[in-house]
Amino acid sequence: MTAAQLPPVAPEVTATLVEDLSPRLRKRLDGAVAKLGARPAHRDGDTVTIAVDDETELRLHAPGGVVATSDAITCGCLLAPACVHRAAAACAAPVADPAPDLTDPPAPAAPGSAAHPGEPAAVPHPGEPAAPAPSAAPATTAALDGDPVPESPPEAATEAQRAAADALWSAGAAVLEAGVDGAGAVAQSALLRAAHTARLRHLPRPAGAALSVVTLLRAARAGDPSYRTADLVTALAELLGTAHRVGTASGAELAVVRGRARRPYSPDGSLRLYGLFTETVVTDSGHGGARTWVAGADGRLYTVGDVAPGGVGRALGVADRAVRLGDSALTHRELGRAGLAVSGATVSPDGRLGAGKGVKAVSARGAAWTQQPLAALWETPPSEQAARALRSTSRYADPEGGGSDLLFLDVELLGAVREPGGTCLLALCDGGVPVRLTVADDDPALAHRDNLMLLATAPGTRLRIIGRLVPALHPRLTLLACSHPTGEGTIDLGLDRLRRADLPDPVAPVHIAPPRPGGPGAHSPLHLLERRVDQTVPAGRAALGMLGDVTPDASRLRRAGLPTAAGLLTALCASAGRRERDLFGRLLPADTDGFAAHWLAAARYTAAVAESLCTAAWQPAQDDRAAAVSALAPSR
């Protein structure tokens, strides 16, 4: 049995089942989860049955696809319902998305005005004091006297929200204290309970971060090949950061920290859209599909997507299906090169076009990449494009900020470059910045790898390309689309396959030495702090506390002009190894909150400096073209 065979379980259901276990059974829970994963399971409609042993069956009933109550998990053993099997099944199953009825809190109405006609007044959440009715008398008196009307203080978090944020902080700090190996089902259930409470208190962003941490913890403990430590570092820092800011933020900052339960689609009137390209989408969770990028007359980017379970096979098939937008009969491939006229359009904050009943769309004439309004996308300097893309791909970017991580560049191909992670294509941007182009997906069923290797055999070819920024100390993109080498049309590099006849006169493949990264980040010792931040997540605080003296590393950071990094490294390791004793010499509990605060500061600092170095790497330098040409010359 795998987690994919089980229906998603609501976070509060898992938390309740684990909390109801006796202390003795909680100690056995992680072992029960592992044993249950080796047992066969089969699905019959909305019910999944797991054979616990030859005589006992465990059932998960998921009407609507989600196990929403603890009674929906039943077991046939003698100890049921107080057995460990029900909690183990809930811990082994995927975490369900938040319930749809948990929406954002309504915006407060202006004093003296009613809410929408026919709607009841907002009811405070149980346990929260009702807001006092606003009084209009002081404002009226002030207006009559000629004095300015006093402004109301910015909105602050309620006591219930602060308490929910404190619970999230404590649960996240406990995970950081124990590390991946120690953050078993019990620690995960504490996170799920805190996430559920936070969502009830209208804190969807920190609650979503907590659910992400749980999902990544389960992937790490199960040995999922798609798991990356950097993802868990980011999720933990997001969880601790937003939980901490709830108590201090107010006004607009609080709204950002609080987040939204769902991203609404807002009306955007009529749009005239021009197709750019179509990219294949294949996720580690087994989903596949296509996403077509289009641009409006003002240059704003929009997407039309179709992604669902199915993997790479579905990604290739969806490209030839009609887009889900109005009555348009265009396929994704066709829309990437054609145009669309949309009326009644709805758009999400991140640019996704809605497909509601009121949306109408008809085919229209497209535009070449060299024609307006698309040509304007390539007129922005690469450094400005990189800075914009980095703001949207930042680890801790505002979820409502929107923006795109795509770059539009005119390049000259230089040849193939061998790197420790594989071979990439080196190109020179207009402006003299050498950039590495890599494949977006290595799956052999997609055309990315074959197309990149074929382009590497045509040095000197000039192309107009679209790529996705890869944050690094040197300019790097994943190549998504390019103009056809003959100058006729465009190529979706994941779908269309280039042929050798499409290229200029064939030459032998050119392998050049990659130019050394220049700029302020070329020899930055920031990794001395980054690796300690990353090391804490899988190993926990105790492993970091055994490192001993880190003075040499701190001195190297100071010599490189990073005194803040040196101070953070010293404080982090000192906090990890600090254990106080009472009057009788017994060890007191470790300061979990203090260590979490030091780790959070180090994680956010390293992310900010890495993003700054990435931005600086895209700045053109006088000797970049000379360095790239000199590296290429001996190979020709």
PDB file of N, CA, C and O in Angstrom, residues 388-450:
ATOM      1  N   ARG A 388      12.959  41.169 -11.483  1.00  0.00           N
ATOM      2  CA  ARG A 388      11.511  40.973 -11.381  1.00  0.00           C
ATOM      3  C   ARG A 388      11.163  39.505 -11.160  1.00  0.00           C
ATOM      4  O   ARG A 388      10.337  39.168 -10.312  1.00  0.00           O
ATOM      5  N   ALA A 389      11.819  38.616 -11.922  1.00  0.00           N
ATOM      6  CA  ALA A 389      11.533  37.191 -11.776  1.00  0.00           C
ATOM      7  C   ALA A 389      11.941  36.681 -10.404  1.00  0.00           C
ATOM      8  O   ALA A 389      11.265  35.837  -9.821  1.00  0.00           O
ATOM      9  N   LEU A 390      13.044  37.208  -9.883  1.00  0.00           N
ATOM     10  CA  LEU A 390      13.507  36.754  -8.581  1.00  0.00           C
ATOM     11  C   LEU A 390      12.539  37.162  -7.480  1.00  0.00           C
ATOM     12  O   LEU A 390      12.357  36.425  -6.497  1.00  0.00           O
ATOM     13  N   ARG A 391      11.904  38.317  -7.634  1.00  0.00           N
ATOM     14  CA  ARG A 391      10.902  38.728  -6.632  1.00  0.00           C
ATOM     15  C   ARG A 391       9.725  37.762  -6.603  1.00  0.00           C
ATOM     16  O   ARG A 391       9.149  37.513  -5.557  1.00  0.00           O
ATOM     17  N   SER A 392       9.360  37.211  -7.753  1.00  0.00           N
ATOM     18  CA  SER A 392       8.224  36.283  -7.790  1.00  0.00           C
ATOM     19  C   SER A 392       8.610  34.875  -7.372  1.00  0.00           C
ATOM     20  O   SER A 392       7.750  34.104  -6.944  1.00  0.00           O
ATOM     21  N   THR A 393       9.904  34.506  -7.499  1.00  0.00           N
ATOM     22  CA  THR A 393      10.336  33.157  -7.134  1.00  0.00           C
ATOM     23  C   THR A 393      10.986  33.108  -5.758  1.00  0.00           C
ATOM     24  O   THR A 393      11.465  32.055  -5.346  1.00  0.00           O
ATOM     25  N   SER A 394      11.026  34.237  -5.069  1.00  0.00           N
ATOM     26  CA  SER A 394      11.640  34.270  -3.747  1.00  0.00           C
ATOM     27  C   SER A 394      10.998  33.240  -2.833  1.00  0.00           C
ATOM     28  O   SER A 394       9.804  32.959  -2.903  1.00  0.00           O
ATOM     29  N   ARG A 395      11.808  32.639  -1.988  1.00  0.00           N
ATOM     30  CA  ARG A 395      11.295  31.620  -1.068  1.00  0.00           C
ATOM     31  C   ARG A 395      10.154  32.149  -0.208  1.00  0.00           C
ATOM     32  O   ARG A 395       9.231  31.411   0.139  1.00  0.00           O
ATOM     33  N   TYR A 396      10.233  33.415   0.124  1.00  0.00           N
ATOM     34  CA  TYR A 396       9.251  33.973   1.052  1.00  0.00           C
ATOM     35  C   TYR A 396       8.498  35.135   0.406  1.00  0.00           C
ATOM     36  O   TYR A 396       8.167  36.122   1.057  1.00  0.00           O
ATOM     37  N   ALA A 397       8.239  35.006  -0.897  1.00  0.00           N
ATOM     38  CA  ALA A 397       7.514  36.060  -1.595  1.00  0.00           C
ATOM     39  C   ALA A 397       6.073  36.118  -1.116  1.00  0.00           C
ATOM     40  O   ALA A 397       5.500  35.124  -0.662  1.00  0.00           O
ATOM     41  N   ASP A 398       5.483  37.288  -1.243  1.00  0.00           N
ATOM     42  CA  ASP A 398       4.079  37.470  -0.905  1.00  0.00           C
ATOM     43  C   ASP A 398       3.229  36.609  -1.845  1.00  0.00           C
ATOM     44  O   ASP A 398       3.310  36.762  -3.073  1.00  0.00           O
ATOM     45  N   PRO A 399       2.411  35.683  -1.326  1.00  0.00           N
ATOM     46  CA  PRO A 399       1.607  34.844  -2.217  1.00  0.00           C
ATOM     47  C   PRO A 399       0.670  35.638  -3.107  1.00  0.00           C
ATOM     48  O   PRO A 399       0.263  35.156  -4.161  1.00  0.00           O
ATOM     49  N   GLU A 400       0.295  36.836  -2.679  1.00  0.00           N
ATOM     50  CA  GLU A 400      -0.615  37.649  -3.477  1.00  0.00           C
ATOM     51  C   GLU A 400       0.116  38.602  -4.406  1.00  0.00           C
ATOM     52  O   GLU A 400      -0.500  39.416  -5.070  1.00  0.00           O
ATOM     53  N   GLY A 401       1.447  38.500  -4.432  1.00  0.00           N
ATOM     54  CA  GLY A 401       2.201  39.469  -5.207  1.00  0.00           C
ATOM     55  C   GLY A 401       2.112  39.282  -6.706  1.00  0.00           C
ATOM     56  O   GLY A 401       2.357  40.203  -7.467  1.00  0.00           O
ATOM     57  N   GLY A 402       1.756  38.080  -7.162  1.00  0.00           N
ATOM     58  CA  GLY A 402       1.682  37.830  -8.599  1.00  0.00           C
ATOM     59  C   GLY A 402       3.065  37.883  -9.218  1.00  0.00           C
ATOM     60  O   GLY A 402       4.081  37.595  -8.613  1.00  0.00           O
ATOM     61  N   GLY A 403       3.134  38.285 -10.475  1.00  0.00           N
ATOM     62  CA  GLY A 403       4.410  38.356 -11.161  1.00  0.00           C
ATOM     63  C   GLY A 403       4.741  37.050 -11.855  1.00  0.00           C
ATOM     64  O   GLY A 403       4.104  36.022 -11.647  1.00  0.00           O
ATOM     65  N   SER A 404       5.758  37.093 -12.697  1.00  0.00           N
ATOM     66  CA  SER A 404       6.155  35.935 -13.486  1.00  0.00           C
ATOM     67  C   SER A 404       7.637  35.678 -13.298  1.00  0.00           C
ATOM     68  O   SER A 404       8.432  36.611 -13.099  1.00  0.00           O
ATOM     69  N   ASP A 405       8.036  34.405 -13.396  1.00  0.00           N
ATOM     70  CA  ASP A 405       9.443  34.040 -13.284  1.00  0.00           C
ATOM     71  C   ASP A 405      10.063  33.785 -14.651  1.00  0.00           C
ATOM     72  O   ASP A 405      11.128  33.180 -14.741  1.00  0.00           O
ATOM     73  N   LEU A 406       9.413  34.241 -15.726  1.00  0.00           N
ATOM     74  CA  LEU A 406       9.915  34.031 -17.078  1.00  0.00           C
ATOM     75  C   LEU A 406      10.844  35.166 -17.492  1.00  0.00           C
ATOM     76  O   LEU A 406      10.648  36.323 -17.099  1.00  0.00           O
ATOM     77  N   LEU A 407      11.859  34.815 -18.285  1.00  0.00           N
ATOM     78  CA  LEU A 407      12.757  35.794 -18.874  1.00  0.00           C
ATOM     79  C   LEU A 407      12.686  35.676 -20.393  1.00  0.00           C
ATOM     80  O   LEU A 407      12.591  34.563 -20.931  1.00  0.00           O
ATOM     81  N   PHE A 408      12.754  36.810 -21.074  1.00  0.00           N
ATOM     82  CA  PHE A 408      12.672  36.884 -22.530  1.00  0.00           C
ATOM     83  C   PHE A 408      13.984  37.477 -23.036  1.00  0.00           C
ATOM     84  O   PHE A 408      14.259  38.667 -22.824  1.00  0.00           O
ATOM     85  N   LEU A 409      14.808  36.652 -23.687  1.00  0.00           N
ATOM     86  CA  LEU A 409      16.168  37.048 -24.024  1.00  0.00           C
ATOM     87  C   LEU A 409      16.475  36.796 -25.494  1.00  0.00           C
ATOM     88  O   LEU A 409      15.964  35.844 -26.097  1.00  0.00           O
ATOM     89  N   ASP A 410      17.330  37.634 -26.046  1.00  0.00           N
ATOM     90  CA  ASP A 410      17.955  37.397 -27.338  1.00  0.00           C
ATOM     91  C   ASP A 410      19.376  36.914 -27.065  1.00  0.00           C
ATOM     92  O   ASP A 410      20.149  37.599 -26.377  1.00  0.00           O
ATOM     93  N   VAL A 411      19.724  35.735 -27.574  1.00  0.00           N
ATOM     94  CA  VAL A 411      21.003  35.125 -27.215  1.00  0.00           C
ATOM     95  C   VAL A 411      21.722  34.631 -28.463  1.00  0.00           C
ATOM     96  O   VAL A 411      21.127  34.407 -29.524  1.00  0.00           O
ATOM     97  N   GLU A 412      23.027  34.433 -28.300  1.00  0.00           N
ATOM     98  CA  GLU A 412      23.865  33.749 -29.280  1.00  0.00           C
ATOM     99  C   GLU A 412      24.371  32.470 -28.634  1.00  0.00           C
ATOM    100  O   GLU A 412      24.988  32.506 -27.554  1.00  0.00           O
ATOM    101  N   LEU A 413      24.113  31.328 -29.260  1.00  0.00           N
ATOM    102  CA  LEU A 413      24.535  30.049 -28.705  1.00  0.00           C
ATOM    103  C   LEU A 413      26.042  29.911 -28.812  1.00  0.00           C
ATOM    104  O   LEU A 413      26.646  30.226 -29.855  1.00  0.00           O
ATOM    105  N   LEU A 414      26.671  29.423 -27.733  1.00  0.00           N
ATOM    106  CA  LEU A 414      28.120  29.235 -27.713  1.00  0.00           C
ATOM    107  C   LEU A 414      28.521  27.772 -27.771  1.00  0.00           C
ATOM    108  O   LEU A 414      29.541  27.421 -28.355  1.00  0.00           O
ATOM    109  N   GLY A 415      27.748  26.893 -27.147  1.00  0.00           N
ATOM    110  CA  GLY A 415      28.092  25.484 -27.172  1.00  0.00           C
ATOM    111  C   GLY A 415      27.749  24.800 -25.867  1.00  0.00           C
ATOM    112  O   GLY A 415      27.217  25.406 -24.935  1.00  0.00           O
ATOM    113  N   ALA A 416      28.062  23.501 -25.803  1.00  0.00           N
ATOM    114  CA  ALA A 416      27.740  22.692 -24.630  1.00  0.00           C
ATOM    115  C   ALA A 416      28.779  22.890 -23.532  1.00  0.00           C
ATOM    116  O   ALA A 416      29.968  23.091 -23.803  1.00  0.00           O
ATOM    117  N   VAL A 417      28.331  22.833 -22.300  1.00  0.00           N
ATOM    118  CA  VAL A 417      29.190  22.972 -21.134  1.00  0.00           C
ATOM    119  C   VAL A 417      28.931  21.795 -20.210  1.00  0.00           C
ATOM    120  O   VAL A 417      27.781  21.515 -19.858  1.00  0.00           O
ATOM    121  N   ARG A 418      29.994  21.105 -19.843  1.00  0.00           N
ATOM    122  CA  ARG A 418      29.865  19.982 -18.912  1.00  0.00           C
ATOM    123  C   ARG A 418      29.959  20.503 -17.487  1.00  0.00           C
ATOM    124  O   ARG A 418      30.904  21.200 -17.125  1.00  0.00           O
ATOM    125  N   GLU A 419      28.979  20.145 -16.679  1.00  0.00           N
ATOM    126  CA  GLU A 419      28.935  20.527 -15.274  1.00  0.00           C
ATOM    127  C   GLU A 419      28.792  19.270 -14.423  1.00  0.00           C
ATOM    128  O   GLU A 419      28.442  18.195 -14.945  1.00  0.00           O
ATOM    129  N   PRO A 420      29.043  19.358 -13.104  1.00  0.00           N
ATOM    130  CA  PRO A 420      28.869  18.175 -12.252  1.00  0.00           C
ATOM    131  C   PRO A 420      27.466  17.582 -12.325  1.00  0.00           C
ATOM    132  O   PRO A 420      27.304  16.371 -12.226  1.00  0.00           O
ATOM    133  N   GLY A 421      26.443  18.418 -12.525  1.00  0.00           N
ATOM    134  CA  GLY A 421      25.072  17.921 -12.589  1.00  0.00           C
ATOM    135  C   GLY A 421      24.634  17.483 -13.973  1.00  0.00           C
ATOM    136  O   GLY A 421      23.492  17.075 -14.157  1.00  0.00           O
ATOM    137  N   GLY A 422      25.513  17.563 -14.977  1.00  0.00           N
ATOM    138  CA  GLY A 422      25.146  17.200 -16.335  1.00  0.00           C
ATOM    139  C   GLY A 422      25.649  18.236 -17.327  1.00  0.00           C
ATOM    140  O   GLY A 422      26.516  19.071 -17.007  1.00  0.00           O
ATOM    141  N   THR A 423      25.127  18.184 -18.522  1.00  0.00           N
ATOM    142  CA  THR A 423      25.530  19.094 -19.596  1.00  0.00           C
ATOM    143  C   THR A 423      24.463  20.141 -19.818  1.00  0.00           C
ATOM    144  O   THR A 423      23.270  19.839 -19.834  1.00  0.00           O
ATOM    145  N   CYS A 424      24.896  21.382 -19.984  1.00  0.00           N
ATOM    146  CA  CYS A 424      23.962  22.461 -20.290  1.00  0.00           C
ATOM    147  C   CYS A 424      24.480  23.229 -21.486  1.00  0.00           C
ATOM    148  O   CYS A 424      25.579  22.955 -22.003  1.00  0.00           O
ATOM    149  N   LEU A 425      23.714  24.166 -21.953  1.00  0.00           N
ATOM    150  CA  LEU A 425      24.033  24.962 -23.135  1.00  0.00           C
ATOM    151  C   LEU A 425      24.412  26.363 -22.687  1.00  0.00           C
ATOM    152  O   LEU A 425      23.661  27.022 -21.965  1.00  0.00           O
ATOM    153  N   LEU A 426      25.585  26.821 -23.119  1.00  0.00           N
ATOM    154  CA  LEU A 426      26.044  28.166 -22.785  1.00  0.00           C
ATOM    155  C   LEU A 426      25.660  29.118 -23.901  1.00  0.00           C
ATOM    156  O   LEU A 426      25.864  28.825 -25.081  1.00  0.00           O
ATOM    157  N   ALA A 427      25.091  30.249 -23.531  1.00  0.00           N
ATOM    158  CA  ALA A 427      24.685  31.260 -24.499  1.00  0.00           C
ATOM    159  C   ALA A 427      25.090  32.626 -23.978  1.00  0.00           C
ATOM    160  O   ALA A 427      25.358  32.813 -22.786  1.00  0.00           O
ATOM    161  N   LEU A 428      25.147  33.579 -24.884  1.00  0.00           N
ATOM    162  CA  LEU A 428      25.530  34.940 -24.537  1.00  0.00           C
ATOM    163  C   LEU A 428      24.361  35.863 -24.828  1.00  0.00           C
ATOM    164  O   LEU A 428      23.901  35.976 -25.968  1.00  0.00           O
ATOM    165  N   CYS A 429      23.851  36.522 -23.770  1.00  0.00           N
ATOM    166  CA  CYS A 429      22.732  37.450 -23.929  1.00  0.00           C
ATOM    167  C   CYS A 429      23.194  38.728 -24.604  1.00  0.00           C
ATOM    168  O   CYS A 429      24.364  39.110 -24.521  1.00  0.00           O
ATOM    169  N   ASP A 430      22.262  39.392 -25.254  1.00  0.00           N
ATOM    170  CA  ASP A 430      22.527  40.748 -25.701  1.00  0.00           C
ATOM    171  C   ASP A 430      22.753  41.602 -24.459  1.00  0.00           C
ATOM    172  O   ASP A 430      21.919  41.677 -23.563  1.00  0.00           O
ATOM    173  N   GLY A 431      23.891  42.225 -24.373  1.00  0.00           N
ATOM    174  CA  GLY A 431      24.295  42.924 -23.161  1.00  0.00           C
ATOM    175  C   GLY A 431      25.538  42.305 -22.570  1.00  0.00           C
ATOM    176  O   GLY A 431      26.125  42.855 -21.639  1.00  0.00           O
ATOM    177  N   GLY A 432      25.939  41.130 -23.087  1.00  0.00           N
ATOM    178  CA  GLY A 432      27.213  40.544 -22.691  1.00  0.00           C
ATOM    179  C   GLY A 432      27.179  39.657 -21.480  1.00  0.00           C
ATOM    180  O   GLY A 432      28.222  39.396 -20.881  1.00  0.00           O
ATOM    181  N   VAL A 433      26.018  39.152 -21.059  1.00  0.00           N
ATOM    182  CA  VAL A 433      25.922  38.290 -19.884  1.00  0.00           C
ATOM    183  C   VAL A 433      25.864  36.834 -20.335  1.00  0.00           C
ATOM    184  O   VAL A 433      24.920  36.443 -21.029  1.00  0.00           O
ATOM    185  N   PRO A 434      26.867  36.000 -19.993  1.00  0.00           N
ATOM    186  CA  PRO A 434      26.783  34.575 -20.324  1.00  0.00           C
ATOM    187  C   PRO A 434      25.774  33.871 -19.426  1.00  0.00           C
ATOM    188  O   PRO A 434      25.746  34.080 -18.213  1.00  0.00           O
ATOM    189  N   VAL A 435      24.923  33.059 -20.016  1.00  0.00           N
ATOM    190  CA  VAL A 435      23.861  32.395 -19.262  1.00  0.00           C
ATOM    191  C   VAL A 435      23.853  30.911 -19.601  1.00  0.00           C
ATOM    192  O   VAL A 435      24.074  30.522 -20.757  1.00  0.00           O
ATOM    193  N   ARG A 436      23.644  30.081 -18.615  1.00  0.00           N
ATOM    194  CA  ARG A 436      23.539  28.643 -18.814  1.00  0.00           C
ATOM    195  C   ARG A 436      22.077  28.266 -19.021  1.00  0.00           C
ATOM    196  O   ARG A 436      21.220  28.663 -18.228  1.00  0.00           O
ATOM    197  N   LEU A 437      21.814  27.479 -20.057  1.00  0.00           N
ATOM    198  CA  LEU A 437      20.462  27.027 -20.374  1.00  0.00           C
ATOM    199  C   LEU A 437      20.370  25.539 -20.087  1.00  0.00           C
ATOM    200  O   LEU A 437      21.162  24.745 -20.611  1.00  0.00           O
ATOM    201  N   THR A 438      19.411  25.143 -19.262  1.00  0.00           N
ATOM    202  CA  THR A 438      19.256  23.747 -18.873  1.00  0.00           C
ATOM    203  C   THR A 438      17.868  23.261 -19.268  1.00  0.00           C
ATOM    204  O   THR A 438      16.992  24.041 -19.650  1.00  0.00           O
ATOM    205  N   VAL A 439      17.665  21.940 -19.161  1.00  0.00           N
ATOM    206  CA  VAL A 439      16.377  21.357 -19.541  1.00  0.00           C
ATOM    207  C   VAL A 439      15.369  21.569 -18.413  1.00  0.00           C
ATOM    208  O   VAL A 439      15.719  21.558 -17.227  1.00  0.00           O
ATOM    209  N   ALA A 440      14.125  21.758 -18.798  1.00  0.00           N
ATOM    210  CA  ALA A 440      13.062  21.926 -17.811  1.00  0.00           C
ATOM    211  C   ALA A 440      12.629  20.596 -17.224  1.00  0.00           C
ATOM    212  O   ALA A 440      12.148  20.543 -16.086  1.00  0.00           O
ATOM    213  N   ASP A 441      12.772  19.512 -17.975  1.00  0.00           N
ATOM    214  CA  ASP A 441      12.371  18.181 -17.500  1.00  0.00           C
ATOM    215  C   ASP A 441      13.211  17.145 -18.242  1.00  0.00           C
ATOM    216  O   ASP A 441      13.330  17.188 -19.470  1.00  0.00           O
ATOM    217  N   ASP A 442      13.784  16.210 -17.486  1.00  0.00           N
ATOM    218  CA  ASP A 442      14.666  15.204 -18.074  1.00  0.00           C
ATOM    219  C   ASP A 442      13.930  13.970 -18.566  1.00  0.00           C
ATOM    220  O   ASP A 442      14.570  13.025 -19.045  1.00  0.00           O
ATOM    221  N   ASP A 443      12.613  13.931 -18.429  1.00  0.00           N
ATOM    222  CA  ASP A 443      11.878  12.738 -18.850  1.00  0.00           C
ATOM    223  C   ASP A 443      12.117  12.485 -20.344  1.00  0.00           C
ATOM    224  O   ASP A 443      11.912  13.377 -21.172  1.00  0.00           O
ATOM    225  N   PRO A 444      12.545  11.263 -20.708  1.00  0.00           N
ATOM    226  CA  PRO A 444      12.847  11.000 -22.130  1.00  0.00           C
ATOM    227  C   PRO A 444      11.639  11.089 -23.040  1.00  0.00           C
ATOM    228  O   PRO A 444      11.794  11.232 -24.256  1.00  0.00           O
ATOM    229  N   ALA A 445      10.416  10.989 -22.492  1.00  0.00           N
ATOM    230  CA  ALA A 445       9.229  11.103 -23.336  1.00  0.00           C
ATOM    231  C   ALA A 445       9.015  12.530 -23.820  1.00  0.00           C
ATOM    232  O   ALA A 445       8.318  12.745 -24.824  1.00  0.00           O
ATOM    233  N   LEU A 446       9.587  13.498 -23.131  1.00  0.00           N
ATOM    234  CA  LEU A 446       9.490  14.895 -23.541  1.00  0.00           C
ATOM    235  C   LEU A 446      10.689  15.266 -24.402  1.00  0.00           C
ATOM    236  O   LEU A 446      11.730  14.603 -24.372  1.00  0.00           O
ATOM    237  N   ALA A 447      10.558  16.337 -25.140  1.00  0.00           N
ATOM    238  CA  ALA A 447      11.582  16.692 -26.127  1.00  0.00           C
ATOM    239  C   ALA A 447      12.659  17.616 -25.583  1.00  0.00           C
ATOM    240  O   ALA A 447      13.572  17.993 -26.326  1.00  0.00           O
ATOM    241  N   HIS A 448      12.614  17.988 -24.304  1.00  0.00           N
ATOM    242  CA  HIS A 448      13.538  18.987 -23.772  1.00  0.00           C
ATOM    243  C   HIS A 448      15.000  18.605 -24.002  1.00  0.00           C
ATOM    244  O   HIS A 448      15.780  19.388 -24.562  1.00  0.00           O
ATOM    245  N   ARG A 449      15.407  17.429 -23.540  1.00  0.00           N
ATOM    246  CA  ARG A 449      16.817  17.039 -23.591  1.00  0.00           C
ATOM    247  C   ARG A 449      17.317  16.931 -25.026  1.00  0.00           C
ATOM    248  O   ARG A 449      18.405  17.440 -25.355  1.00  0.00           O
ATOM    249  N   ASP A 450      16.571  16.271 -25.898  1.00  0.00           N
ATOM    250  CA  ASP A 450      17.013  16.102 -27.289  1.00  0.00           C
ATOM    251  C   ASP A 450      17.157  17.450 -27.988  1.00  0.00           C
ATOM    252  O   ASP A 450      18.127  17.676 -28.734  1.00  0.00           O
TER     253      ASP A 450
END
